[in-house]
Amino acid sequence: MVFKEQHVDAYMVTWKLEREFGGMTTVCTQRAAAFAERHGSAAVITFAPNAQIPQIAEELVERGKLSPKVKVLNPYLYLAEHDLQPQERIPGRKAEPAHQDFTLSDSVRHPGGTGVFCEHSVAGPEGEVRQTAYFRNDGTVFLTDLKFNDGKHRRVVEAFDRTGMLVARFNSAASFYRYWLSQIVDHPDSLVVIDSKFTAAMLASWKTLHVPKVFAFHSIHVAKGQDLATGKLSKGHGPIIEERANWDAFVFLTRAQRQAYVERFGNPDSAFVIPNPLKPSVLQPPEPERGATDLIVAGSLTPNKNVAAALDAVHELSRRGKHPTLHIVGEGSERDALEVRAAELGLGEQVVFHGFSDQLPRRFASCLAQLFTSTNEGQALVILEAQAQGCIPVSFDINFGPADSITDGSNGFLVPHGDIQLMADRVEQLMDDPALAARMSQQARTFAREYQTRDLVSLWEETVSIAKLFKKKAATSDVPHFDARLRGVEFPAGQGLQVKVEHHADLDALPADAVFELVFVNRGSKEELASVPSTGVEGELAFFDVDPQLLGEIPEQDTAVDVNLRLRVGKDAEDKRLGLPESMILPYFTTQKNLSFRPEQ
């Protein structure tokens, strides 16, 4: 097969690669570089069509943001040179556009004018039918992408060989991407990590034969301000977690986030912890002089980064007569509002907006402290980047990142989320005590240096090996697919409980020895406290009678007990955390044992 020309062991999958990018893509490229250094090559896979990808990759290599050993693969550029493996059976079109009188609207050429990358055409009186044709280097069409609306949004992607013969058809772009990706990566020696939430949504239904599907969480999985145990999931991560049965492994950046996920959703065997890689940075001489009152904020200027809080801290320090200078490095949607806010606070030249910078290590090395004011994070690699240059982080103590890198009072400071006064206190303390600042600066460097020596490549390889074993076991398991949704709780005489659970298992496919059980697990110790077999199964509902004596024996007063639904088939068994059905109204009991309701936020 042609993909062997491009074979590499490690593939990092994201949506696009641009000249400027944020933390998630940085981690993606640095992880690829670590694998390339170990094994000789690795690849970043993107899907967004872009004729400039080769030039972008070259520029990133020149700027030190991409390893020269890392390939960048993209289906549109790949198929311009290689053939797509033909489908065994080409599906028919689900619909046809009402208009097919296409006229050329514009074309995109490869940089340097070396040939046509694609041509855009339209049909219909309003140009409502759109088609894009993509060209090989020899001028033949290898792919057409048709979009139209017949009451439904339709998309037809068709691939052709060099003679113009149809070899594959897809009724969505996502199905095309999945098919091509399987051709490239689905072999026994592959390690594949999906980094982008947007891409993960397209790959949820991706069926692989050999390679485990692994998604890496780069940020918190619940929405801003939500409770970890019960709160609404974040917009990007919610669909991924809801379809967790389709994934072989989830990888979290911190132990705390993995624990929060497992306590809520179960599936401990498929949840792992691997922190982000930290690329060593060596400053070219001369090293900058560290400003005794220079502070820095680095990252995308988005609402989540909460940079306005850093402005408030600088304003408070100025009110105390300290006159710091805050360097803001990064771009984003909040920049204009932050510039207005800085002017309103009268900070004037005390705040410098630098925009994007390839000199971030030098910026860190020239500043006394980093102000980290995010509302939520996955790991906050930028804290480690600051520590590596001896810049002392002063951070809000949020879920989940800062406390994994900062030991309060040693290599940085942690302050309660939103406490501007205490953040200013800690910065003032560093300004007033140079000996303390020097000691903490050195301790920050030491911590970052020790972090950089972690063998994260081996940890990834071990994690994927475990995921492969579970994938193989699942393929041979006799436990069919099932769900676990609470459908009712009744209180019969005797003060026990009858619990009704919706399972969605195919009863006709279940063997005679299949059993549903309700399993009670101590949240703190993970000890299985009790299991209750179902007293009956009717359609998609399983019924469980929970004895009051069992309930009285389960928890200590201050220990939560989680409830799972287990399906046992012979020697095989699988547990799923019992969840609520989708509803905008959530029932709960008050401490006075009264029933109340609240709308889902």
XYZ file of C-alpha atoms in Angstrom, residues 31-475:
445
model
C 5.202 15.661 21.407
C 5.796 14.781 17.759
C 9.328 16.159 18.049
C 9.993 13.983 21.105
C 8.940 10.859 19.208
C 10.953 11.900 16.158
C 14.027 12.354 18.334
C 13.542 8.872 19.797
C 12.541 6.966 16.665
C 13.854 9.058 13.777
C 10.539 10.370 12.495
C 6.990 11.281 13.486
C 4.081 13.124 11.909
C 1.511 15.787 12.611
C -1.707 15.030 10.714
C -4.053 17.867 9.736
C -7.311 17.844 7.763
C -8.064 21.464 6.841
C -7.376 22.042 3.118
C -4.546 24.516 2.725
C -2.153 24.775 -0.207
C 0.389 26.607 1.946
C 1.034 23.754 4.407
C 4.511 22.897 3.008
C 5.594 26.534 3.220
C 4.137 26.915 6.707
C 6.015 23.805 7.837
C 9.269 25.132 6.401
C 8.820 28.452 8.178
C 8.024 26.732 11.475
C 11.177 24.620 11.161
C 13.240 27.743 10.498
C 11.737 29.399 13.579
C 12.379 26.360 15.768
C 8.667 25.660 16.312
C 8.643 22.373 14.386
C 11.279 19.646 14.322
C 12.759 19.009 10.854
C 12.245 15.294 11.596
C 8.458 15.771 11.877
C 6.379 15.351 8.710
C 3.127 17.249 8.229
C 0.516 15.063 6.511
C -2.738 16.339 5.034
C -5.211 14.396 2.881
C -5.428 17.043 0.165
C -1.677 17.357 -0.291
C -1.077 13.644 0.206
C -3.593 12.625 -2.465
C -2.095 15.122 -4.910
C 0.871 12.730 -5.037
C -0.517 9.345 -3.919
C -3.557 7.230 -4.737
C -6.468 6.687 -2.397
C -7.173 3.031 -1.753
C -10.428 2.172 -3.623
C -13.506 1.301 -1.611
C -14.641 -2.314 -1.815
C -18.196 -1.068 -2.399
C -18.906 2.479 -3.503
C -22.096 3.798 -1.851
C -24.708 5.633 -3.870
C -25.450 9.324 -3.514
C -28.170 10.142 -1.001
C -29.412 13.045 -3.108
C -28.669 15.096 -6.237
C -28.491 18.891 -6.475
C -31.278 20.622 -8.383
C -28.728 22.594 -10.416
C -25.559 21.299 -12.059
C -24.739 24.108 -14.498
C -21.382 24.786 -12.844
C -19.294 27.822 -13.681
C -15.834 28.520 -12.302
C -15.817 31.159 -9.560
C -12.166 31.173 -8.496
C -9.099 28.980 -8.133
C -6.268 28.553 -5.646
C -2.745 27.904 -6.844
C 0.135 26.410 -4.955
C 2.535 29.068 -3.596
C 5.056 30.013 -6.238
C 2.597 29.298 -9.040
C 3.653 25.649 -9.404
C 0.135 24.465 -10.253
C -3.549 24.586 -9.324
C -4.414 23.351 -5.848
C -8.181 23.602 -6.227
C -10.975 25.265 -8.228
C -14.269 26.527 -6.801
C -17.416 26.359 -8.943
C -21.047 27.315 -8.362
C -24.394 26.383 -9.910
C -27.953 27.635 -9.574
C -29.433 31.143 -9.858
C -28.009 32.201 -6.497
C -24.866 30.083 -6.666
C -26.405 27.893 -3.996
C -24.734 24.685 -5.218
C -20.990 24.743 -4.601
C -18.287 22.373 -5.719
C -14.543 22.296 -5.141
C -12.235 20.206 -7.312
C -8.732 19.315 -6.072
C -5.913 18.599 -8.507
C -2.899 16.333 -8.623
C 0.476 17.674 -9.575
C -0.105 16.313 -13.114
C -3.326 18.340 -13.479
C -5.822 15.491 -13.048
C -8.650 15.773 -10.522
C -8.326 13.476 -7.517
C -11.258 14.767 -5.423
C -14.481 16.741 -5.763
C -16.389 18.169 -2.783
C -20.031 19.012 -3.538
C -22.285 20.983 -1.186
C -26.008 21.732 -1.641
C -29.290 21.943 0.228
C -32.491 20.070 -0.649
C -34.140 20.664 2.707
C -31.099 19.075 4.319
C -27.487 20.169 4.162
C -25.871 17.688 1.763
C -22.247 16.944 1.047
C -20.800 14.486 -1.452
C -17.049 13.869 -1.555
C -15.819 11.729 -4.469
C -12.304 10.463 -5.196
C -10.929 9.548 -8.635
C -7.931 7.713 -9.992
C -5.618 9.191 -12.623
C -7.856 8.000 -15.474
C -10.872 9.791 -13.990
C -12.530 6.628 -12.697
C -14.498 6.966 -9.450
C -12.779 4.965 -6.643
C -14.573 6.183 -3.516
C -17.612 8.203 -2.434
C -18.424 9.721 0.942
C -21.582 11.469 2.083
C -19.671 13.676 4.517
C -16.209 15.166 4.763
C -15.725 13.429 8.118
C -16.225 9.976 6.578
C -13.624 10.858 3.907
C -11.160 11.931 6.599
C -11.738 8.727 8.580
C -11.215 6.547 5.497
C -7.990 8.309 4.525
C -6.723 8.285 8.103
C -7.214 4.518 8.343
C -5.156 4.093 5.179
C -2.325 6.121 6.694
C -2.199 5.027 10.348
C -4.202 1.865 11.046
C -1.374 -0.646 11.232
C 0.001 -2.611 14.219
C 3.034 -0.374 14.884
C 1.114 2.905 15.048
C 0.709 5.246 17.957
C -2.010 7.841 17.305
C -2.991 10.740 19.572
C -5.939 13.003 18.750
C -5.328 16.464 20.187
C -8.095 18.635 18.727
C -11.631 18.593 20.168
C -13.019 19.558 16.771
C -11.206 16.677 15.093
C -12.204 14.249 17.865
C -15.871 14.975 17.163
C -15.342 13.811 13.565
C -13.436 10.715 14.672
C -15.875 9.462 17.315
C -17.312 6.915 14.872
C -13.909 6.035 13.364
C -13.532 2.249 13.371
C -9.956 0.979 13.598
C -8.599 -2.527 13.304
C -5.201 -2.158 14.959
C -4.603 1.288 16.392
C -6.276 2.412 19.632
C -8.216 5.668 19.507
C -6.649 7.955 22.100
C -7.858 11.482 22.890
C -5.689 13.909 24.863
C -7.469 16.415 27.111
C -5.747 19.805 27.020
C -8.186 21.660 29.275
C -10.808 21.140 31.950
C -13.744 18.942 30.904
C -16.536 20.810 32.713
C -17.918 24.229 31.817
C -16.633 27.329 33.551
C -17.761 27.521 37.176
C -19.422 24.079 37.123
C -19.090 21.458 39.835
C -16.712 18.646 38.856
C -19.040 15.897 40.072
C -22.348 17.136 38.695
C -21.758 20.201 36.511
C -22.431 20.662 32.838
C -19.627 19.434 30.602
C -17.681 21.912 28.496
C -18.990 22.536 24.988
C -16.060 20.855 23.271
C -15.492 17.956 25.650
C -19.127 17.104 26.381
C -19.820 15.210 23.126
C -16.516 13.331 23.420
C -17.235 12.160 26.950
C -20.817 11.241 26.081
C -19.394 8.958 23.375
C -16.620 7.593 25.597
C -17.604 4.014 24.687
C -16.214 4.780 21.197
C -12.752 5.648 22.549
C -10.023 3.278 23.680
C -8.271 5.714 26.001
C -8.502 9.218 27.442
C -5.274 10.876 28.546
C -5.363 13.672 31.122
C -2.599 16.088 32.026
C -2.951 15.812 35.796
C -3.842 13.166 38.365
C -6.499 15.474 39.783
C -8.370 15.727 36.493
C -8.225 11.972 35.901
C -9.585 11.392 39.397
C -12.432 13.855 38.818
C -13.319 12.123 35.554
C -13.165 8.587 36.971
C -15.213 9.501 40.049
C -17.951 10.835 37.808
C -17.894 8.497 34.822
C -15.988 5.391 35.891
C -13.847 3.687 33.205
C -10.602 3.814 35.251
C -8.864 1.282 33.006
C -9.086 3.589 29.999
C -8.094 6.815 31.799
C -4.398 7.742 31.983
C -2.203 10.645 33.084
C 0.626 11.996 30.945
C 1.810 15.583 31.434
C 2.775 17.761 28.513
C 6.334 17.824 27.177
C 8.414 20.905 27.891
C 10.852 21.838 25.172
C 14.245 22.887 26.595
C 15.131 26.449 25.666
C 18.628 27.864 25.677
C 18.979 31.633 25.495
C 21.600 33.002 23.182
C 24.018 35.345 24.948
C 23.869 37.881 26.253
C 21.146 36.883 28.711
C 18.732 39.707 29.493
C 18.883 41.498 32.797
C 15.899 40.651 34.995
C 13.821 43.700 35.812
C 13.065 44.016 39.524
C 9.557 45.342 38.795
C 8.840 43.675 35.430
C 5.875 41.275 35.325
C 4.545 39.145 32.468
C 1.354 37.533 31.226
C 1.750 35.093 28.317
C -0.954 33.288 26.384
C -3.951 33.817 24.167
C -5.976 36.912 25.039
C -9.298 35.104 25.460
C -11.951 35.285 28.211
C -10.689 32.083 29.828
C -7.237 33.607 30.391
C -8.810 36.390 32.468
C -5.964 38.850 31.773
C -8.103 41.691 33.153
C -7.371 40.294 36.624
C -3.651 40.781 35.986
C -4.353 44.418 35.088
C -6.234 44.800 38.355
C -3.261 43.359 40.268
C -0.882 45.801 38.563
C -3.259 48.649 39.350
C -3.271 47.605 43.011
C 0.533 47.474 43.097
C 0.677 50.926 41.525
C -1.744 52.219 44.167
C 0.766 50.945 46.747
C 3.556 52.902 45.054
C 5.367 49.953 43.415
C 5.091 51.094 39.747
C 5.473 47.686 38.001
C 5.548 47.168 34.246
C 3.308 44.410 32.882
C 4.345 42.754 29.602
C 1.401 41.064 27.841
C 2.567 38.552 25.223
C -0.079 37.040 22.957
C -3.042 37.891 20.772
C -6.742 37.177 20.914
C -10.291 38.442 20.907
C -9.893 40.316 24.195
C -6.983 42.534 23.203
C -9.013 45.650 22.387
C -11.027 45.369 25.596
C -7.838 44.882 27.622
C -6.247 47.976 26.083
C -9.362 49.966 27.022
C -9.280 48.530 30.534
C -5.608 49.417 30.987
C -6.376 53.013 29.929
C -9.346 53.199 32.309
C -7.094 52.106 35.177
C -4.606 54.838 34.259
C -1.785 52.366 33.740
C -0.497 54.070 30.571
C 3.051 52.958 29.760
C 3.015 50.465 32.646
C 1.313 47.928 30.347
C 3.040 46.852 27.126
C 1.170 44.706 24.564
C 3.777 42.734 22.597
C 1.462 40.542 20.476
C 2.815 37.181 19.337
C 6.486 36.645 20.082
C 9.062 34.020 19.150
C 11.179 35.345 22.010
C 9.011 34.192 24.903
C 11.883 32.538 26.854
C 13.821 35.805 26.702
C 10.726 37.696 27.860
C 10.384 35.356 30.834
C 14.075 35.683 31.651
C 13.735 39.478 31.814
C 10.767 39.488 34.233
C 10.573 39.015 37.978
C 7.216 37.239 38.080
C 4.512 35.749 35.900
C 0.878 36.569 36.711
C -1.308 33.568 35.925
C -4.991 34.438 36.187
C -6.838 31.807 34.098
C -10.263 30.632 35.210
C -9.605 26.997 34.234
C -6.793 25.006 32.658
C -5.620 21.532 31.786
C -2.006 21.786 32.872
C -0.763 25.323 32.134
C 2.512 24.535 30.396
C 3.266 28.247 30.250
C 3.921 28.161 34.004
C 6.683 25.618 33.457
C 8.061 27.705 30.587
C 8.301 30.682 32.938
C 9.888 28.601 35.699
C 12.513 27.291 33.254
C 13.747 30.891 32.890
C 13.636 31.640 36.607
C 10.474 33.755 36.288
C 8.434 33.174 39.450
C 4.761 32.297 38.835
C 2.116 33.941 41.006
C -1.048 32.079 40.131
C -4.695 31.674 41.008
C -5.163 28.206 42.495
C -7.601 26.707 39.996
C -8.455 23.272 38.615
C -6.225 21.679 37.438
C -2.874 22.959 36.328
C -1.082 25.409 38.631
C -0.829 23.235 41.757
C 0.909 20.514 39.726
C 3.790 22.884 38.927
C 3.815 25.272 41.894
C 4.739 24.440 45.460
C 3.435 27.496 47.271
C 6.240 29.613 48.682
C 8.967 27.479 47.108
C 8.998 27.761 43.300
C 6.033 30.123 43.023
C 2.930 31.342 44.835
C -0.654 30.052 44.765
C -3.459 32.402 45.777
C -7.209 31.772 45.939
C -8.987 32.263 42.641
C -9.911 35.908 42.134
C -7.974 37.237 45.156
C -6.372 40.330 43.603
C -5.203 41.705 46.937
C -3.276 38.554 47.850
C -1.795 38.317 44.355
C -0.527 41.878 44.768
C 0.765 40.976 48.253
C 2.850 38.114 46.851
C 4.321 40.213 44.042
C 5.083 43.000 46.496
C 6.814 40.455 48.731
C 9.102 39.454 45.850
C 9.853 43.081 44.992
C 10.702 43.947 48.600
C 12.856 40.869 49.308
C 15.481 40.284 46.581
C 16.971 37.349 48.506
C 13.593 35.590 48.575
C 13.087 36.304 44.884
C 16.535 34.918 44.008
C 15.925 31.757 46.022
C 12.481 31.106 44.527
C 13.788 31.877 41.030
C 16.462 29.208 41.384
C 13.967 26.704 42.806
C 11.677 27.377 39.851
C 14.547 26.645 37.432
C 15.392 23.417 39.259
C 11.809 22.185 39.166
C 11.491 22.886 35.423
C 14.838 21.200 34.717
C 13.767 18.054 36.577
C 10.428 18.092 34.737
C 12.190 18.246 31.376
C 14.075 15.013 32.131
C 10.851 12.940 32.353
C 10.684 10.210 29.742
C 7.246 11.071 28.381
C 7.791 9.150 25.146
C 8.106 5.882 27.076
C 5.047 6.810 29.116
C 3.022 7.358 25.935
C 4.241 4.081 24.478
C 3.305 2.222 27.661
C -0.119 3.866 27.745
C -0.892 2.978 24.137
C 0.314 -0.589 24.703
C -2.157 -0.942 27.572
C -4.907 0.602 25.437
C -4.128 -1.932 22.684
C -4.549 -4.790 25.140
C -7.935 -3.489 26.262
C -8.940 -2.903 22.632
C -8.040 -6.490 21.784
C -9.880 -7.768 24.852
C -12.961 -5.722 23.977
C -12.921 -7.151 20.462
